[in-house]
GROMACS .gro file of C-alpha atoms in nm:
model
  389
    1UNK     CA    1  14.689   8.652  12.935
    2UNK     CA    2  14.739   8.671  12.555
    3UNK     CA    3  14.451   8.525  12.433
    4UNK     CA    4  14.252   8.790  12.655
    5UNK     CA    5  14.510   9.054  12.501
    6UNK     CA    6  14.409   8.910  12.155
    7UNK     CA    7  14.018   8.918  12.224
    8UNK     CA    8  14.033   9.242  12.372
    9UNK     CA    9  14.208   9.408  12.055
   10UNK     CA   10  13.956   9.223  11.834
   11UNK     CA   11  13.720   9.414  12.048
   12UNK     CA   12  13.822   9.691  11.952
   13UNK     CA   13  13.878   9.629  11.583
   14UNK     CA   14  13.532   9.556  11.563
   15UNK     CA   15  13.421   9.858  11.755
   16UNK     CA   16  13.658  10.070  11.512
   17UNK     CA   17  13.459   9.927  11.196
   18UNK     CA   18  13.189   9.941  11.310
   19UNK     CA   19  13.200  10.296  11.405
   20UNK     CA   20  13.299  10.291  11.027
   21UNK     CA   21  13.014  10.130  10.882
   22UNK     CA   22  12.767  10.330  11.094
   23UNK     CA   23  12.962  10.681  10.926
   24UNK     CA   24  12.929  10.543  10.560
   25UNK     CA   25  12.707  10.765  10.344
   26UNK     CA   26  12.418  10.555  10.187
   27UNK     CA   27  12.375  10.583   9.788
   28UNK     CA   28  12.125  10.835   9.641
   29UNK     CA   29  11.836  10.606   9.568
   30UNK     CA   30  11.435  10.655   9.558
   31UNK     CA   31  11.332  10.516   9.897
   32UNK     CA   32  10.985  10.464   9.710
   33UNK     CA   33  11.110  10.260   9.438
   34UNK     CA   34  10.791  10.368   9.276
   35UNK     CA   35  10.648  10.126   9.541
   36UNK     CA   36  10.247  10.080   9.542
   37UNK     CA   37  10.152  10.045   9.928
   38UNK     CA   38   9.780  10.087   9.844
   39UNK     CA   39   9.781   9.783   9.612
   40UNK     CA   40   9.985   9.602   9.895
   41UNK     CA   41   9.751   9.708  10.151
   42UNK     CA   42   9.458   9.609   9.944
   43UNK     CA   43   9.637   9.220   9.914
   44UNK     CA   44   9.675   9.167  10.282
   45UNK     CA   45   9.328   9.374  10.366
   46UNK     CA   46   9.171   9.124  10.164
   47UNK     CA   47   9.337   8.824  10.305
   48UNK     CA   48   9.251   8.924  10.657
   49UNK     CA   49   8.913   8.965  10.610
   50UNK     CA   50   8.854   8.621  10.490
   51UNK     CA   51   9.024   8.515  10.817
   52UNK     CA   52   9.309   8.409  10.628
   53UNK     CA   53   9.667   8.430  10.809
   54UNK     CA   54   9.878   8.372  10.514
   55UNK     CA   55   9.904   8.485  10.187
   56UNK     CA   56   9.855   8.239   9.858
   57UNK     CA   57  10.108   8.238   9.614
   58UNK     CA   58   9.984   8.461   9.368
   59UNK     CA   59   9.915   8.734   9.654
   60UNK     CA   60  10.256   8.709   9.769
   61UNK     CA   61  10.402   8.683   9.442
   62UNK     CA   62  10.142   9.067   9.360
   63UNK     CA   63  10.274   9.156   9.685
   64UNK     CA   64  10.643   9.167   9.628
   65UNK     CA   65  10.574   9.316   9.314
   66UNK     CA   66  10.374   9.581   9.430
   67UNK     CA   67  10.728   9.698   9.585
   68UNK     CA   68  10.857   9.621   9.263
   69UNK     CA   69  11.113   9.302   9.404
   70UNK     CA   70  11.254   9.102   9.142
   71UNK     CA   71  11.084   8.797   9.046
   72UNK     CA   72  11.196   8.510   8.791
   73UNK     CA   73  11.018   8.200   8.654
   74UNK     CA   74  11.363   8.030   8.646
   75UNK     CA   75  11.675   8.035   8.759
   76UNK     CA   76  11.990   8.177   8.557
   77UNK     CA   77  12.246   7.935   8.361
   78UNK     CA   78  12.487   8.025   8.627
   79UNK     CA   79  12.396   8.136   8.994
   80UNK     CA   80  12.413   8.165   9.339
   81UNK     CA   81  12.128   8.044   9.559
   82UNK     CA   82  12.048   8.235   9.840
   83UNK     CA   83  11.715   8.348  10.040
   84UNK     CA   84  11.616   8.649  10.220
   85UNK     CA   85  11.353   8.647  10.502
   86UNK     CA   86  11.195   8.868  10.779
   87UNK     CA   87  11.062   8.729  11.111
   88UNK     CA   88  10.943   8.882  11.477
   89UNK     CA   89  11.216   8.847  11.726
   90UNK     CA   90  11.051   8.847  12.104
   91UNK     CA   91  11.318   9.153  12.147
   92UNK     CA   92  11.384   9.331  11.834
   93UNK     CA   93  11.074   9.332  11.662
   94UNK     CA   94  11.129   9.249  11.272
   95UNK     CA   95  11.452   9.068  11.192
   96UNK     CA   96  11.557   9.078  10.812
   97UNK     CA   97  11.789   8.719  10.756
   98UNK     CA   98  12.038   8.666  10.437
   99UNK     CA   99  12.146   8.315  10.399
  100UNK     CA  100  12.297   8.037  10.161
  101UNK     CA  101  12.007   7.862   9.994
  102UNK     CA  102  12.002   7.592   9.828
  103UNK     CA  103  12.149   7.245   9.865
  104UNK     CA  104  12.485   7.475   9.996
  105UNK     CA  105  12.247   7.607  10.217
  106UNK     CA  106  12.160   7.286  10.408
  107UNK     CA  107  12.536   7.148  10.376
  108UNK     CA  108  12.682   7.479  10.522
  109UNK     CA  109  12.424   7.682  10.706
  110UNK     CA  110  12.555   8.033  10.679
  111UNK     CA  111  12.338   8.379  10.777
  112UNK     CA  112  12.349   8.691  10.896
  113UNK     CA  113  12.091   8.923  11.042
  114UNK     CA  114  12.007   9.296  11.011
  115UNK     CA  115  11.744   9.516  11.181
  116UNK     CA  116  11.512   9.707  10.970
  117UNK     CA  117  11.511   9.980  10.833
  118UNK     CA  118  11.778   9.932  10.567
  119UNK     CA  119  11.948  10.169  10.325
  120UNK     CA  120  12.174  10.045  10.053
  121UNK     CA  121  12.528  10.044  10.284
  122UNK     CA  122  12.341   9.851  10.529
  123UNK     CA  123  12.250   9.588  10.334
  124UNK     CA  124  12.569   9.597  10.159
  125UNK     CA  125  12.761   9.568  10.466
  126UNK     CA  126  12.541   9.247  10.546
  127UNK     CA  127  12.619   9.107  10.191
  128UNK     CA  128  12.958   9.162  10.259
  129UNK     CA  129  12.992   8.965  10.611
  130UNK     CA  130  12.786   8.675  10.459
  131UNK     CA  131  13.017   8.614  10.107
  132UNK     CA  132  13.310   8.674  10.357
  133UNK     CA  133  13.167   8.393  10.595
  134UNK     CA  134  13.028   8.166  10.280
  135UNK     CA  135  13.391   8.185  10.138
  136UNK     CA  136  13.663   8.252  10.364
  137UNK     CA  137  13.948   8.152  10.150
  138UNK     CA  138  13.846   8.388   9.893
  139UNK     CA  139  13.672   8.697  10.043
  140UNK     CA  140  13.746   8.891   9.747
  141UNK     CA  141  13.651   8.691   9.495
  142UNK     CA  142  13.261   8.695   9.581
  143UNK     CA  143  13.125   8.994   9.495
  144UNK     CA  144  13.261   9.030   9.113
  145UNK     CA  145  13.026   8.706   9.102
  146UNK     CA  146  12.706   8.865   9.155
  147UNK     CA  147  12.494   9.221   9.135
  148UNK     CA  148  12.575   9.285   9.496
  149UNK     CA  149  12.452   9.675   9.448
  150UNK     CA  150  12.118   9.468   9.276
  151UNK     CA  151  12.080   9.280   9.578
  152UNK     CA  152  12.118   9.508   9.853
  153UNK     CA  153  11.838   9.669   9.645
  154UNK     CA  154  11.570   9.395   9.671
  155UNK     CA  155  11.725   9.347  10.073
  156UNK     CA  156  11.615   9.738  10.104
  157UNK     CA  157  11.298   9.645   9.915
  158UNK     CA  158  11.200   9.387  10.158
  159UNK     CA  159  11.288   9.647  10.452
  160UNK     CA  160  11.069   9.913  10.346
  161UNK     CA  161  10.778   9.634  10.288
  162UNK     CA  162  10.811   9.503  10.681
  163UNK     CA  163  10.845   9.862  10.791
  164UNK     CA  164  10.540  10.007  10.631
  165UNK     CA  165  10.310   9.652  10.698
  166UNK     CA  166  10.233   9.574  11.085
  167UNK     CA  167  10.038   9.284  11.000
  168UNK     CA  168  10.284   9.112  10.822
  169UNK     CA  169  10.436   8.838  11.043
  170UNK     CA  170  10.688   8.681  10.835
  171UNK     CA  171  10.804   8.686  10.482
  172UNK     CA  172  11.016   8.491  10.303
  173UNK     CA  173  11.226   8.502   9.953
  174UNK     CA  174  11.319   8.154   9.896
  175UNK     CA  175  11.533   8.103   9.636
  176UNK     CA  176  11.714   8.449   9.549
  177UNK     CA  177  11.875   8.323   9.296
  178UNK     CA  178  12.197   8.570   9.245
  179UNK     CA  179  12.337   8.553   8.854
  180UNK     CA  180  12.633   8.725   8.675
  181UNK     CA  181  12.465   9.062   8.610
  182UNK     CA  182  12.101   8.961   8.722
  183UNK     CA  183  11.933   8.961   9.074
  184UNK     CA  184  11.554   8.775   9.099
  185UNK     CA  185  11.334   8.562   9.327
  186UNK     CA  186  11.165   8.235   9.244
  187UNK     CA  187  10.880   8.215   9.538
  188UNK     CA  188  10.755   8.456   9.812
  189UNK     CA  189  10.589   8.325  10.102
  190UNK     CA  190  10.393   8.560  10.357
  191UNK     CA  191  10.255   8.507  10.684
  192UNK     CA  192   9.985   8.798  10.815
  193UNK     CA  193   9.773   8.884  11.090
  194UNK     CA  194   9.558   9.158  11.229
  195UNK     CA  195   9.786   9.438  11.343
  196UNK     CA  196   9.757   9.563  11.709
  197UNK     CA  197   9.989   9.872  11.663
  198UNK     CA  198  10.146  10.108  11.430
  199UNK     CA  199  10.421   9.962  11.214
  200UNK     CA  200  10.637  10.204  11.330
  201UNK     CA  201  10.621  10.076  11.698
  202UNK     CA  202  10.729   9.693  11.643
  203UNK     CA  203  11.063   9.813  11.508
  204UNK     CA  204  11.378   9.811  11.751
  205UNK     CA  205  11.457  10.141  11.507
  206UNK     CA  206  11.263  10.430  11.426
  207UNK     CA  207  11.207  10.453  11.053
  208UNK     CA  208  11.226  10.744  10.840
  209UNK     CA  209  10.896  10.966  10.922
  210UNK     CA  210  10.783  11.002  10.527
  211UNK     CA  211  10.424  11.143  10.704
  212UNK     CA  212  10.624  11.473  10.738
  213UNK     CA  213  10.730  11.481  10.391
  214UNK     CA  214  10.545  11.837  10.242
  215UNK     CA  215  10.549  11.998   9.933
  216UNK     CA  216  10.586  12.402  10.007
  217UNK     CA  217  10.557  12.772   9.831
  218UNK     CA  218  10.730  13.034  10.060
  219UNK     CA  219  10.567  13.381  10.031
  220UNK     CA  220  10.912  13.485   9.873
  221UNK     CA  221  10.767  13.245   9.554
  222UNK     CA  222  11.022  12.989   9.630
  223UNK     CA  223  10.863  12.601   9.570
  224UNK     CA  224  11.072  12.358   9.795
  225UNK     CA  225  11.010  12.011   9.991
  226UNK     CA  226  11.037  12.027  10.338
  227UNK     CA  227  11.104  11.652  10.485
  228UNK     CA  228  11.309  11.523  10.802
  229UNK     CA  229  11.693  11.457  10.717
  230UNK     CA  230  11.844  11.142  10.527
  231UNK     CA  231  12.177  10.974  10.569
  232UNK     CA  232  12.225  11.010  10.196
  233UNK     CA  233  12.199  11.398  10.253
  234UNK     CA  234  12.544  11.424  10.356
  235UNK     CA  235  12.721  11.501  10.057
  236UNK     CA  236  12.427  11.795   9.990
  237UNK     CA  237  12.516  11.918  10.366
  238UNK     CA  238  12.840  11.970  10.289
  239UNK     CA  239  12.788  12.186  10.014
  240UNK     CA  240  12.552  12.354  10.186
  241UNK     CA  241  12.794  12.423  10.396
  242UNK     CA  242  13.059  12.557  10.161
  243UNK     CA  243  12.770  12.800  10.067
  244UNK     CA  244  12.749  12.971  10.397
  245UNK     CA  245  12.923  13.289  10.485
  246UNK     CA  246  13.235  13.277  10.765
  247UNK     CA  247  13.030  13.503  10.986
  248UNK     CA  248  12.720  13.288  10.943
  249UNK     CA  249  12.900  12.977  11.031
  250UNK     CA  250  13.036  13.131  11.300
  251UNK     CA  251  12.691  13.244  11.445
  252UNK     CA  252  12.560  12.901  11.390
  253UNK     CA  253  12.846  12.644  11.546
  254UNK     CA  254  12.974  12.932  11.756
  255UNK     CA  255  13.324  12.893  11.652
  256UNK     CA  256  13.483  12.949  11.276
  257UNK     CA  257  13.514  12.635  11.083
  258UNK     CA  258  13.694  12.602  10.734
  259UNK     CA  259  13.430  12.281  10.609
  260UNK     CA  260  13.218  12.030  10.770
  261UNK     CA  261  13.417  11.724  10.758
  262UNK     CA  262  13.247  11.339  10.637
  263UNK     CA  263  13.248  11.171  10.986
  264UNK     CA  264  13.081  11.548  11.139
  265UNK     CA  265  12.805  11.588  10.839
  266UNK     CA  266  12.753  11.217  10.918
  267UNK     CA  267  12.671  11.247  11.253
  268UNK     CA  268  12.445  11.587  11.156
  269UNK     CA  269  12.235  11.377  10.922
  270UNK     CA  270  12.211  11.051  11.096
  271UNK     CA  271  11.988  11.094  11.333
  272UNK     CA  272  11.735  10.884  11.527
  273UNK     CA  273  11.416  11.091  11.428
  274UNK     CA  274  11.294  11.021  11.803
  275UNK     CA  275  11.549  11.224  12.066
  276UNK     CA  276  11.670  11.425  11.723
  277UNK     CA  277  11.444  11.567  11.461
  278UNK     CA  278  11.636  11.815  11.142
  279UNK     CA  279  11.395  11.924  10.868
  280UNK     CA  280  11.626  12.011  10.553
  281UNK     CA  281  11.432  12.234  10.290
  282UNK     CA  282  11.558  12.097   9.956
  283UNK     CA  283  11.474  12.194   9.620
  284UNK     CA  284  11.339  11.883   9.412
  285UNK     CA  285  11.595  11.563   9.359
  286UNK     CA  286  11.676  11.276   9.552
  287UNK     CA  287  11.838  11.309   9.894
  288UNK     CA  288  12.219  11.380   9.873
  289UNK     CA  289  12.165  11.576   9.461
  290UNK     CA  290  11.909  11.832   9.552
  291UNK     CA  291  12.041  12.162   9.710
  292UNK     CA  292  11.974  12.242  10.064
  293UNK     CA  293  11.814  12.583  10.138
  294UNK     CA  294  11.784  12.539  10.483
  295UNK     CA  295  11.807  12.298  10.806
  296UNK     CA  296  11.649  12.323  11.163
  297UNK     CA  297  11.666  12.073  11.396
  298UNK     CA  298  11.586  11.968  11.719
  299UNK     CA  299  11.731  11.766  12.023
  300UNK     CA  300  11.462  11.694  12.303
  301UNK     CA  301  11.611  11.640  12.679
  302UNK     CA  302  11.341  11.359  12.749
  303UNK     CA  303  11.543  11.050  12.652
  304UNK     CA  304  11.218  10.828  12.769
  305UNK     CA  305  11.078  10.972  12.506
  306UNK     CA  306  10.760  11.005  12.732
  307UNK     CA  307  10.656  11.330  12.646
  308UNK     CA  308  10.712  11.727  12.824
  309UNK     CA  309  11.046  11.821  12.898
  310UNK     CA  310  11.198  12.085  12.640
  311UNK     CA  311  11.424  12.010  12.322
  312UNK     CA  312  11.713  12.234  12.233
  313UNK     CA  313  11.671  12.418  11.789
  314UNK     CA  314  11.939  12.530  11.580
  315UNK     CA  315  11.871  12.703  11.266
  316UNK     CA  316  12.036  12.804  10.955
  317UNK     CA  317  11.956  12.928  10.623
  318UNK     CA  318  12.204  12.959  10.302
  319UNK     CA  319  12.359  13.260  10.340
  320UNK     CA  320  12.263  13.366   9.935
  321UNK     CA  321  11.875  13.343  10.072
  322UNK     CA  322  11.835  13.518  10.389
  323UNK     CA  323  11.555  13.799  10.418
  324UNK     CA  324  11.341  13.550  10.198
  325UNK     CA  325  11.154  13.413  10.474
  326UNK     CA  326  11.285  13.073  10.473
  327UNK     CA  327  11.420  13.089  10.848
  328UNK     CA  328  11.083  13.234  10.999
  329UNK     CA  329  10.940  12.911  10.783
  330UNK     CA  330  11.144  12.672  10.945
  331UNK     CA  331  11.143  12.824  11.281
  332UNK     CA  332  10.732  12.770  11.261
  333UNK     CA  333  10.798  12.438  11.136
  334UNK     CA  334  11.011  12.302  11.410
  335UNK     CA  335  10.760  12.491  11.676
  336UNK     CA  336  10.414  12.297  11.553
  337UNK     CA  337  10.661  11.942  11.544
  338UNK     CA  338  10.777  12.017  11.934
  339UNK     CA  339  10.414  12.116  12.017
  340UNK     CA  340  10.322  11.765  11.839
  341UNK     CA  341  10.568  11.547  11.996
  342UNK     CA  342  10.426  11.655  12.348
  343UNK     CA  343  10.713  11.922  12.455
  344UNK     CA  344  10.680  12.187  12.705
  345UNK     CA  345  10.930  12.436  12.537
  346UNK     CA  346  11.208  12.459  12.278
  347UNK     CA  347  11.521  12.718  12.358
  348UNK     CA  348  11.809  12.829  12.171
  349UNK     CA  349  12.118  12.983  12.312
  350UNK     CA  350  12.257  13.262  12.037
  351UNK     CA  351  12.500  13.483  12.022
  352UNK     CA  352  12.409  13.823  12.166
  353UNK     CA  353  12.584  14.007  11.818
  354UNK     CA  354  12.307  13.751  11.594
  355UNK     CA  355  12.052  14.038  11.569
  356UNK     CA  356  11.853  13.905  11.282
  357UNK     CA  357  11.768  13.557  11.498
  358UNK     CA  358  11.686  13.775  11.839
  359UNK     CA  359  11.452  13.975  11.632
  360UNK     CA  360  11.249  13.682  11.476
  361UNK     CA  361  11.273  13.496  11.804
  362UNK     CA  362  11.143  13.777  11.955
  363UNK     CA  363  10.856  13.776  11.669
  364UNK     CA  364  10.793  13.498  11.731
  365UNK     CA  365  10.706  13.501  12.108
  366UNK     CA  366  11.060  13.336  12.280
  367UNK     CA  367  11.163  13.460  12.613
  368UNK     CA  368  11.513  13.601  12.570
  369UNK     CA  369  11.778  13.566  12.910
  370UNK     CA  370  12.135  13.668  12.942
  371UNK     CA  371  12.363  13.321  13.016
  372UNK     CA  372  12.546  13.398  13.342
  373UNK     CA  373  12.788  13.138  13.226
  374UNK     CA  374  12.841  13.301  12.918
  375UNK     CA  375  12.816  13.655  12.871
  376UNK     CA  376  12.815  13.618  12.464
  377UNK     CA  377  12.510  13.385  12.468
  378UNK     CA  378  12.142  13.457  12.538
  379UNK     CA  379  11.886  13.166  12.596
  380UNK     CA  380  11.591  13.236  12.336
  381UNK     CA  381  11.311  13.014  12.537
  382UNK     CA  382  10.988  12.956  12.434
  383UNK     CA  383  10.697  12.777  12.656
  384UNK     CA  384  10.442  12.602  12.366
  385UNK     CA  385  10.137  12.569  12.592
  386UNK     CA  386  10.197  12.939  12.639
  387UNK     CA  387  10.242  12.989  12.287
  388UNK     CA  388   9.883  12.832  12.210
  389UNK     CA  389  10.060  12.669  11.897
   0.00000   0.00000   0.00000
């Protein structure tokens, strides 16, 4: 019928930008915030040992500035009223709610819901499908009203404070009060109890693993940070790209390409950091500025994510830095994280001409094969038990 026709195109309009959205490169922003968890942790510590399962005003207001969220005795002349909130779902864990606040608010109930964690597009994106809700007439007109960069900010903020607290149940922002070039919150409420697992492990999505964040020296001298892959990296991943050699491209993808395009970087550096794992080493900046020296990554085959079972590496190194040790680095790195996620083995299938990566695989204890399906490959294996790693 048409109106099946209609719905069934709208599917796919939706599917389209959505696909969209989830390609968008997030902007280049401290995910710290210079954010101070310990005083944070010492607040709700507190509160829970005095068998208290909220939080009083004043340690919810020390709270929200501990991860440095906007507050403001008073609203602005002229301003929007909104309120930001997280809340367990029975399904997806932590739920983080923008909504009209406000007498609006009760009049015309409007929100829209996001799963942590947030970066800056995500929260813009559910800025965006609220004003376009709030004000259909005039979708455009909304955001020139209000910081929206400002507020995706404090809507990140909140993210990273559910997503590094287990024990906090709820948490509310109530009024956000939005003005012309100013973003800040008039009350924070906090509900709390005693955690029963890692924070990580309520969350419908795995957050960013900062625990394997590491500040390096390479025996060449170099100083680097080694940390898992951001979304914001892929502008950095392209021109890391553009720095690479045809021939070393060619050993790494297998094939010659010209560039990495946006929507294939994307995919390379949003990952799930639970089936996929990529270590970049960078040299110091923020995610998406700092150069890229190196990436190695890692797909496991377990999709239960229950432990054994191997996961598939791929390596490279800038082409202007090989023989400095940085591959043999990352190659040990990505070894000790598949021995500490519980794999059996890791393999590699490279091209029978790449000398230089048989002979540190070699080195470094893998099995090397032939591919009957492909004379050109070989399957570099190695077993980590066996390894004693």
């Amino acid at each position: 019928t048409p109106s099946a026709a209609i719905r069934a195109f709208q599917y796919l309009v939706r599917h389209r930008a959505g696909l969209d959205a989830l390609m968008q490169t997030p902007a280049s922003i401290s995910a710290e915030f210079d954010a101070d968890p310990a005083a944070a942790r010492r607040i709700v510590a507190d509160a829970l040992a005095q068998g208290r399962r909220a939080l009083s005003p004043d340690e919810a207001t020390a709270l929200a500035r501990a991860y440095r969220i906007p507050l403001a005795c008073e609203a602005p002349d002229s301003h929007t009223v909104l309120y930001a909130a997280a809340a367990l779902d029975g399904t997806f864990g932590p739920v983080i709610r923008l909504g009209l606040g406000g007498p609006t608010g009760r009049l015309f109930p409007r929100t829209r819901v996001g799963l942590p964690p947030l970066n800056q597009s995500l929260a813009c994106d559910l800025i965006d499908q609220l004003m376009a809700e709030a004000m259909p007439a005039e979708p455009d007109t909304a955001s020139p009203l209000f910081p929206a960069e400002a507020l995706a900010l404090v809507l990140v903020q909140l993210s990273l404070l559910v997503c590094d607290f287990a024990e906090i149940r709820a948490i509310r922002l109530d009024p956000l009060w939005l003005g012309a070039d100013c973003v800040g919150v008039g009350g924070v409420t906090v509900e709390i109890a005693p955690a029963s697992a890692p924070p990580a492990a309520r969350l419908a999505i795995t957050p960013y693993p900062k625990h394997l964040e590491e500040v390096v020296r390479l025996d060449s001298g170099i100083e680097a940070l080694l940390r898992p892959i951001r979304p914001e990296d892929e502008p950095a991943l392209r021109a890391f790209a553009e720095r690479l050699t045809a021939e070393d491209v060619r050993m790494r993808f297998f094939q010659p390409l010209r560039s990495l395009s946006h929507d294939f970087a994307a995919r390379l550096t949003q990952i799930d950091y639970d089936r996929q794992m990529a270590f970049v080493l960078t040299e110091p900046g923020l995610p998406g500025e700092a150069d890229i020296l190196g990436v190695v990554r890692l797909a496991r085959d377990d999709i239960g994510g229950s432990g054994g079972g191997a996961g598939e590496y791929a390596l490279t190194v800038r082409s202007d830095l090989s023989g400095r040790g940085i591959g043999r680095f990352l190659m040990a790195r990505i070894i000790a994280y598949g021995h500490s996620i519980g794999l059996d083995q890791i393999f590699g299938l490279v091209l029978n001409e790449n000398h230089a990566m048989l002979t540190m695989c070699r080195a470094l204890g893998f099995r090397l094969e032939p591919v009957a399906e492909d004379p050109t490959l070989v399957r570099a294996t190695l077993a980590l038990g066996a390894a004693g790693i």
